[in-house]
Amino acid sequence: MSVRYPACVSTTRIAQCIDGRALAAEVKALLAVRVAELAALGRFVRLDVLLSGGNEAGGVYAKNQASMCAELGIEYRMHAVQADASESQVLQRIYELNADDAVTAIMVHLPLPSGVSTQRVQACISVEKDVEGVNPANIGGVIYGRRTLVPCTALATMRMIESTGVELRGADVVCVGASTIVGRPVAVLLMEAQATVLSTNVHTRDLAGRTRMADVVITAAGVPDLLTGDMIKPGAVVVDVGINRIIDPETGSKKTVGDVHVDSVLPVAGYLSPVPGGVGPMTVAMLLRNTVAAAD
Ligand code: NAD
């Protein structure tokens, strides 16, 4: 699905918008049908999340999750973790959820209380219930081309690229950023699609020279205005994963931007995903997709 950006630059060419909200709505409509079908068979979808005390951003996200799950007919349960909880207390909670057959999906909001290892906690989530795809077994599955429980943002990014209809087989793709949760799994999924993939990071030399050669550029660096129009091949697909809070120089108030310098990239790229309204809503849709898949 793609819609046109508003004609905010004076040029004959403006990139098509990869509309994450519209794509997410399509995914959610299909999921609601599947949840109802499962319920008719006596199989219920339930997402249990752990949220540590003092995590305000996580609290807002959890509230949104709860209402989206309600829309889809998914049962949602939130488990509060004390801000000073020990690692063994957190792990105990995970083991209880793993053992409970009524719980079909588990997610842990970050950050965890100080002193609690995120990696150790994620590794203890049951592989079948790990809907964020953060257990090493699920991350390993990505290497083998399994898309069952893949990290949500990586899956969202792939779905957004695929929605443009671009031929990935043989395409030159540059991933800007190589984190374990976004850049690396996306690179592996693109390899699986037979693209020629270049993974870059903060130490990469001549980033612009490399992105200019790419048919598809994914940026997940967390650096506002990192990717400018002179770094983009005309007609390329650009997916902006970055979420950065900045002060708007014009209004003085806070706003959310991605890694792309929109005004200069819009006249050059063929497709561009906006921030907000791009990868963000699709990531949530992919969490719900994984939640239903875990119960299916
Ligand atoms: P991270 O900090 O773990 O990794 C950043 C990566 O970018 C590193 O590999 C680093 O080397 C690279 N990088 C930094 N500056 C660079 C530069 N100038 N040139 C090339 N590479 C550079 O970050 P992360 O957790 O992967 O998140 C990245 C961004 O994506 C953040 O803005 C984050 O908020 C956003 N994010 C969005 C979603 C979503 O749902 N839309 C999900 C996760 C992360």
Short mmCIF file of C-alpha atoms and ligand atoms in Angstrom, two decimals:
data_model
loop_
_atom_site.label_atom_id
_atom_site.label_comp_id
_atom_site.label_asym_id
_atom_site.label_seq_id
_atom_site.Cartn_x
_atom_site.Cartn_y
_atom_site.Cartn_z
CA MET A 1 0.00 0.00 0.00
CA SER A 2 1.34 3.41 -0.86
CA VAL A 3 -0.14 6.90 -0.89
CA ARG A 4 1.35 10.15 -2.06
CA TYR A 5 3.03 12.52 0.35
CA PRO A 6 1.53 15.98 0.34
CA ALA A 7 3.28 18.05 -2.35
CA CYS A 8 5.43 19.90 0.16
CA VAL A 9 8.43 20.40 -2.12
CA SER A 10 8.48 22.11 -5.47
CA THR A 11 9.60 19.34 -7.76
CA THR A 12 8.07 17.19 -10.44
CA ARG A 13 8.94 14.04 -8.53
CA ILE A 14 7.91 13.11 -5.01
CA ALA A 15 8.54 9.75 -3.39
CA GLN A 16 5.55 7.53 -2.70
CA CYS A 17 4.73 7.26 0.99
CA ILE A 18 4.96 3.75 2.50
CA ASP A 19 2.01 4.21 4.80
CA GLY A 20 2.68 2.16 7.95
CA ARG A 21 -0.67 3.02 9.52
CA ALA A 22 -2.64 1.78 6.52
CA LEU A 23 -0.55 -1.39 6.23
CA ALA A 24 -0.95 -2.03 9.96
CA ALA A 25 -4.73 -1.61 9.70
CA GLU A 26 -4.83 -4.26 6.95
CA VAL A 27 -2.77 -6.67 9.06
CA LYS A 28 -4.94 -6.11 12.14
CA ALA A 29 -8.18 -6.70 10.20
CA LEU A 30 -6.87 -10.11 9.05
CA LEU A 31 -5.67 -10.96 12.56
CA ALA A 32 -9.09 -10.18 14.08
CA VAL A 33 -10.63 -12.73 11.71
CA ARG A 34 -8.06 -15.37 12.67
CA VAL A 35 -8.52 -14.72 16.41
CA ALA A 36 -12.29 -15.24 15.99
CA GLU A 37 -11.69 -18.46 14.02
CA LEU A 38 -9.40 -19.77 16.76
CA ALA A 39 -11.94 -18.83 19.46
CA ALA A 40 -14.62 -20.76 17.56
CA LEU A 41 -12.32 -23.79 17.83
CA GLY A 42 -11.98 -23.22 21.58
CA ARG A 43 -8.42 -21.86 21.26
CA PHE A 44 -7.80 -18.51 22.91
CA VAL A 45 -5.03 -15.98 22.31
CA ARG A 46 -3.56 -14.34 25.41
CA LEU A 47 -0.65 -11.92 25.71
CA ASP A 48 1.02 -11.48 29.11
CA VAL A 49 3.48 -8.61 29.54
CA LEU A 50 5.93 -7.72 32.29
CA LEU A 51 6.35 -4.04 33.08
CA SER A 52 8.83 -2.70 35.62
CA GLY A 53 7.89 0.07 38.04
CA GLY A 54 8.94 3.57 36.94
CA ASN A 55 8.91 2.72 33.20
CA GLU A 56 6.57 5.52 32.11
CA ALA A 57 7.16 5.15 28.35
CA GLY A 58 6.56 1.40 28.70
CA GLY A 59 3.38 2.16 30.64
CA VAL A 60 1.99 4.27 27.78
CA TYR A 61 2.94 1.57 25.25
CA ALA A 62 1.35 -1.12 27.45
CA LYS A 63 -1.90 0.85 27.62
CA ASN A 64 -1.99 1.09 23.81
CA GLN A 65 -1.24 -2.62 23.54
CA ALA A 66 -4.11 -3.42 25.88
CA SER A 67 -6.62 -1.48 23.78
CA MET A 68 -5.33 -2.98 20.51
CA CYS A 69 -5.54 -6.49 21.93
CA ALA A 70 -9.10 -5.76 23.06
CA GLU A 71 -9.99 -4.66 19.49
CA LEU A 72 -8.69 -7.95 18.11
CA GLY A 73 -10.25 -10.17 20.77
CA ILE A 74 -6.88 -11.00 22.37
CA GLU A 75 -6.82 -11.30 26.15
CA TYR A 76 -4.18 -9.00 27.65
CA ARG A 77 -2.67 -9.27 31.12
CA MET A 78 -0.10 -6.93 32.59
CA HIS A 79 2.23 -8.04 35.39
CA ALA A 80 3.87 -5.27 37.38
CA VAL A 81 7.48 -5.86 38.42
CA GLN A 82 8.79 -3.89 41.41
CA ALA A 83 11.37 -1.27 40.44
CA ASP A 84 13.83 -2.95 42.85
CA ALA A 85 13.02 -6.56 41.89
CA SER A 86 15.95 -9.00 41.73
CA GLU A 87 16.81 -11.05 38.67
CA SER A 88 15.59 -14.26 40.31
CA GLN A 89 12.21 -12.63 41.04
CA VAL A 90 11.85 -11.57 37.40
CA LEU A 91 12.92 -15.01 36.16
CA GLN A 92 10.46 -16.67 38.55
CA ARG A 93 7.64 -14.65 36.94
CA ILE A 94 8.78 -15.74 33.48
CA TYR A 95 8.93 -19.42 34.52
CA GLU A 96 5.37 -19.20 35.89
CA LEU A 97 4.09 -17.71 32.62
CA ASN A 98 6.02 -20.30 30.59
CA ALA A 99 4.35 -23.09 32.57
CA ASP A 100 0.81 -21.68 32.34
CA ASP A 101 -0.99 -23.23 29.33
CA ALA A 102 -3.51 -20.37 29.25
CA VAL A 103 -0.68 -17.95 28.43
CA THR A 104 0.10 -18.16 24.70
CA ALA A 105 2.36 -15.10 24.36
CA ILE A 106 4.89 -13.32 26.59
CA MET A 107 6.53 -9.93 26.21
CA VAL A 108 8.90 -8.08 28.55
CA HIS A 109 8.97 -4.29 28.44
CA LEU A 110 12.45 -2.78 28.71
CA PRO A 111 14.22 -1.48 30.64
CA LEU A 112 14.21 -4.06 33.42
CA PRO A 113 15.14 -3.07 37.01
CA SER A 114 18.81 -2.23 37.42
CA GLY A 115 20.99 -5.28 37.97
CA VAL A 116 18.64 -7.57 36.01
CA SER A 117 20.21 -8.94 32.82
CA THR A 118 17.97 -8.30 29.80
CA GLN A 119 19.67 -11.07 27.84
CA ARG A 120 19.26 -13.66 30.58
CA VAL A 121 15.58 -12.79 31.01
CA GLN A 122 14.91 -12.88 27.25
CA ALA A 123 16.70 -16.22 26.95
CA CYS A 124 14.32 -17.72 29.54
CA ILE A 125 11.11 -16.82 27.72
CA SER A 126 9.60 -19.97 26.23
CA VAL A 127 10.64 -20.13 22.56
CA GLU A 128 7.01 -20.79 21.50
CA LYS A 129 5.64 -17.80 23.49
CA ASP A 130 8.43 -15.30 22.69
CA VAL A 131 6.40 -12.91 20.51
CA GLU A 132 9.12 -10.26 20.30
CA GLY A 133 11.48 -12.84 18.83
CA VAL A 134 14.21 -12.00 21.35
CA ASN A 135 15.05 -15.48 22.60
CA PRO A 136 18.35 -16.54 20.96
CA ALA A 137 16.59 -19.62 19.52
CA ASN A 138 14.15 -17.40 17.62
CA ILE A 139 16.91 -15.05 16.48
CA GLY A 140 18.80 -18.14 15.31
CA GLY A 141 15.68 -19.23 13.41
CA VAL A 142 15.99 -16.07 11.29
CA ILE A 143 19.34 -17.34 10.01
CA TYR A 144 17.58 -20.50 8.80
CA GLY A 145 14.89 -18.48 7.02
CA ARG A 146 12.12 -19.14 9.54
CA ARG A 147 9.71 -16.25 9.88
CA THR A 148 7.59 -17.63 12.72
CA LEU A 149 8.65 -15.44 15.65
CA VAL A 150 10.97 -12.84 14.13
CA PRO A 151 11.95 -9.58 15.92
CA CYS A 152 8.95 -7.30 15.27
CA THR A 153 10.71 -4.22 13.89
CA ALA A 154 12.77 -6.30 11.46
CA LEU A 155 9.62 -8.04 10.23
CA ALA A 156 7.80 -4.68 9.96
CA THR A 157 10.66 -3.30 7.86
CA MET A 158 10.51 -6.28 5.50
CA ARG A 159 6.73 -5.97 5.11
CA MET A 160 7.12 -2.28 4.27
CA ILE A 161 9.75 -2.95 1.62
CA GLU A 162 7.66 -5.78 0.17
CA SER A 163 4.60 -3.50 -0.02
CA THR A 164 6.38 -1.39 -2.66
CA GLY A 165 6.66 -4.39 -4.98
CA VAL A 166 10.42 -3.87 -5.42
CA GLU A 167 12.25 -6.99 -6.66
CA LEU A 168 14.57 -7.90 -3.80
CA ARG A 169 16.30 -10.76 -5.61
CA GLY A 170 19.53 -9.27 -6.93
CA ALA A 171 18.79 -5.82 -5.45
CA ASP A 172 21.58 -3.86 -3.76
CA VAL A 173 20.49 -3.05 -0.21
CA VAL A 174 22.28 -0.99 2.43
CA CYS A 175 21.31 -1.33 6.11
CA VAL A 176 22.46 1.70 8.10
CA GLY A 177 22.83 0.46 11.68
CA ALA A 178 23.59 -3.06 12.85
CA SER A 179 21.88 -3.51 16.22
CA THR A 180 20.85 -6.99 17.29
CA ILE A 181 17.17 -6.01 17.40
CA VAL A 182 16.85 -4.17 14.06
CA GLY A 183 19.83 -3.82 11.70
CA ARG A 184 21.23 -7.34 11.92
CA PRO A 185 17.95 -9.33 11.69
CA VAL A 186 16.79 -7.11 8.80
CA ALA A 187 20.07 -7.78 6.97
CA VAL A 188 19.59 -11.53 7.41
CA LEU A 189 15.96 -11.42 6.23
CA LEU A 190 17.12 -9.51 3.13
CA MET A 191 19.81 -12.12 2.47
CA GLU A 192 17.09 -14.75 2.65
CA ALA A 193 15.25 -12.74 -0.04
CA GLN A 194 18.40 -13.07 -2.20
CA ALA A 195 19.31 -9.38 -2.04
CA THR A 196 22.95 -8.26 -1.99
CA VAL A 197 23.20 -6.74 1.47
CA LEU A 198 25.70 -4.33 2.96
CA SER A 199 25.53 -3.83 6.73
CA THR A 200 26.97 -0.51 7.86
CA ASN A 201 27.64 1.04 11.25
CA VAL A 202 29.04 4.18 12.86
CA HIS A 203 32.59 3.23 11.72
CA THR A 204 31.68 2.68 8.05
CA ARG A 205 33.81 4.73 5.66
CA ASP A 206 32.09 6.70 2.88
CA LEU A 207 28.52 5.85 3.91
CA ALA A 208 27.16 8.21 1.24
CA GLY A 209 29.11 6.47 -1.53
CA ARG A 210 27.60 3.15 -0.45
CA THR A 211 23.98 4.28 0.01
CA ARG A 212 24.10 6.04 -3.40
CA MET A 213 24.57 2.62 -5.04
CA ALA A 214 21.61 1.03 -3.26
CA ASP A 215 18.18 0.14 -4.64
CA VAL A 216 16.90 -0.07 -1.07
CA VAL A 217 18.20 1.79 2.00
CA ILE A 218 17.08 1.00 5.55
CA THR A 219 18.21 3.37 8.24
CA ALA A 220 18.10 2.38 11.91
CA ALA A 221 20.84 4.49 13.46
CA GLY A 222 18.96 6.89 15.72
CA VAL A 223 20.61 9.97 14.16
CA PRO A 224 18.32 12.76 12.89
CA ASP A 225 19.01 13.93 9.31
CA LEU A 226 21.68 11.24 8.81
CA LEU A 227 20.41 10.31 5.36
CA THR A 228 20.17 13.21 2.90
CA GLY A 229 18.97 13.36 -0.70
CA ASP A 230 22.51 13.39 -2.16
CA MET A 231 23.05 9.95 -0.54
CA ILE A 232 20.13 8.34 -2.38
CA LYS A 233 19.96 6.74 -5.82
CA PRO A 234 17.02 8.17 -7.81
CA GLY A 235 13.95 5.97 -7.36
CA ALA A 236 15.34 3.99 -4.42
CA VAL A 237 13.15 2.58 -1.64
CA VAL A 238 14.00 4.21 1.70
CA VAL A 239 12.70 2.80 4.99
CA ASP A 240 13.27 5.00 8.03
CA VAL A 241 13.29 3.02 11.28
CA GLY A 242 14.78 5.82 13.40
CA ILE A 243 12.74 7.37 16.21
CA ASN A 244 14.36 10.52 17.55
CA ARG A 245 12.85 13.14 19.85
CA ILE A 246 14.12 16.60 18.92
CA ILE A 247 13.20 20.21 19.62
CA ASP A 248 11.53 21.72 16.56
CA PRO A 249 13.61 24.84 15.78
CA GLU A 250 10.52 26.60 14.40
CA THR A 251 8.08 25.96 17.24
CA GLY A 252 10.44 25.24 20.15
CA SER A 253 8.37 22.18 21.09
CA LYS A 254 9.38 18.52 21.03
CA LYS A 255 8.68 16.38 18.00
CA THR A 256 9.50 12.91 16.69
CA VAL A 257 11.65 12.50 13.58
CA GLY A 258 13.45 9.63 11.91
CA ASP A 259 16.98 9.40 10.49
CA VAL A 260 16.00 10.76 7.06
CA HIS A 261 16.28 14.40 5.99
CA VAL A 262 12.82 14.33 4.45
CA ASP A 263 12.91 17.52 2.36
CA SER A 264 16.01 16.46 0.42
CA VAL A 265 15.16 12.74 0.13
CA LEU A 266 11.54 13.17 -1.04
CA PRO A 267 12.46 14.52 -4.49
CA VAL A 268 14.99 11.73 -5.10
CA ALA A 269 13.63 8.49 -3.61
CA GLY A 270 10.93 6.36 -5.24
CA TYR A 271 9.41 5.38 -1.89
CA LEU A 272 9.89 6.71 1.62
CA SER A 273 8.37 5.60 4.93
CA PRO A 274 7.37 8.51 7.19
CA VAL A 275 8.15 9.05 10.88
CA PRO A 276 5.78 8.97 12.65
CA GLY A 277 3.32 6.73 10.82
CA GLY A 278 5.78 4.33 9.20
CA VAL A 279 7.69 1.48 10.80
CA GLY A 280 6.31 2.31 14.29
CA PRO A 281 2.68 1.25 13.72
CA MET A 282 3.81 -1.72 11.61
CA THR A 283 6.05 -2.90 14.47
CA VAL A 284 3.01 -2.99 16.76
CA ALA A 285 1.06 -4.86 14.08
CA MET A 286 3.90 -7.41 13.82
CA LEU A 287 3.85 -7.93 17.60
CA LEU A 288 0.14 -8.73 17.27
CA ARG A 289 0.87 -10.93 14.26
CA ASN A 290 3.44 -12.86 16.29
CA THR A 291 1.00 -13.06 19.22
CA VAL A 292 -1.62 -14.72 17.04
CA ALA A 293 1.01 -16.93 15.35
CA ALA A 294 2.18 -18.17 18.76
CA ALA A 295 -1.34 -19.42 19.55
CA ASP A 296 -2.10 -20.76 16.06
P1 NAD B 1 21.36 1.01 18.52
O1 NAD B 1 21.85 2.25 19.19
O2 NAD B 1 21.37 -0.28 19.25
O3 NAD B 1 22.20 0.81 17.17
C1 NAD B 1 22.46 1.89 16.32
C2 NAD B 1 23.25 1.38 15.13
O4 NAD B 1 23.45 2.48 14.25
C3 NAD B 1 24.67 0.89 15.52
O5 NAD B 1 24.99 -0.24 14.72
C4 NAD B 1 25.57 2.07 15.14
O6 NAD B 1 26.89 1.68 14.79
C5 NAD B 1 24.82 2.63 13.94
N1 NAD B 1 25.10 4.05 13.71
C6 NAD B 1 25.03 5.06 14.60
N2 NAD B 1 25.40 6.22 14.01
C7 NAD B 1 25.70 5.92 12.74
C8 NAD B 1 26.18 6.68 11.65
N3 NAD B 1 26.41 7.99 11.77
N4 NAD B 1 26.40 6.05 10.47
C9 NAD B 1 26.17 4.73 10.33
N5 NAD B 1 25.73 3.95 11.35
C10 NAD B 1 25.50 4.54 12.54
O7 NAD B 1 19.91 1.39 18.03
P2 NAD B 1 18.59 0.51 17.71
O8 NAD B 1 18.05 -0.03 18.96
O9 NAD B 1 18.81 -0.39 16.54
O10 NAD B 1 17.66 1.70 17.23
C11 NAD B 1 18.01 2.50 16.12
C12 NAD B 1 16.93 3.53 15.89
O11 NAD B 1 15.74 2.83 15.55
C13 NAD B 1 16.59 4.37 17.12
O12 NAD B 1 16.23 5.68 16.69
C14 NAD B 1 15.41 3.67 17.71
O13 NAD B 1 14.57 4.53 18.46
C15 NAD B 1 14.71 3.20 16.46
N6 NAD B 1 13.85 2.03 16.66
C16 NAD B 1 12.61 2.10 16.13
C17 NAD B 1 11.74 1.04 16.26
C18 NAD B 1 10.38 1.12 15.64
O14 NAD B 1 9.49 0.38 16.01
N7 NAD B 1 10.16 2.01 14.69
C19 NAD B 1 12.14 -0.11 16.95
C20 NAD B 1 13.44 -0.18 17.45
C21 NAD B 1 14.29 0.90 17.29
#
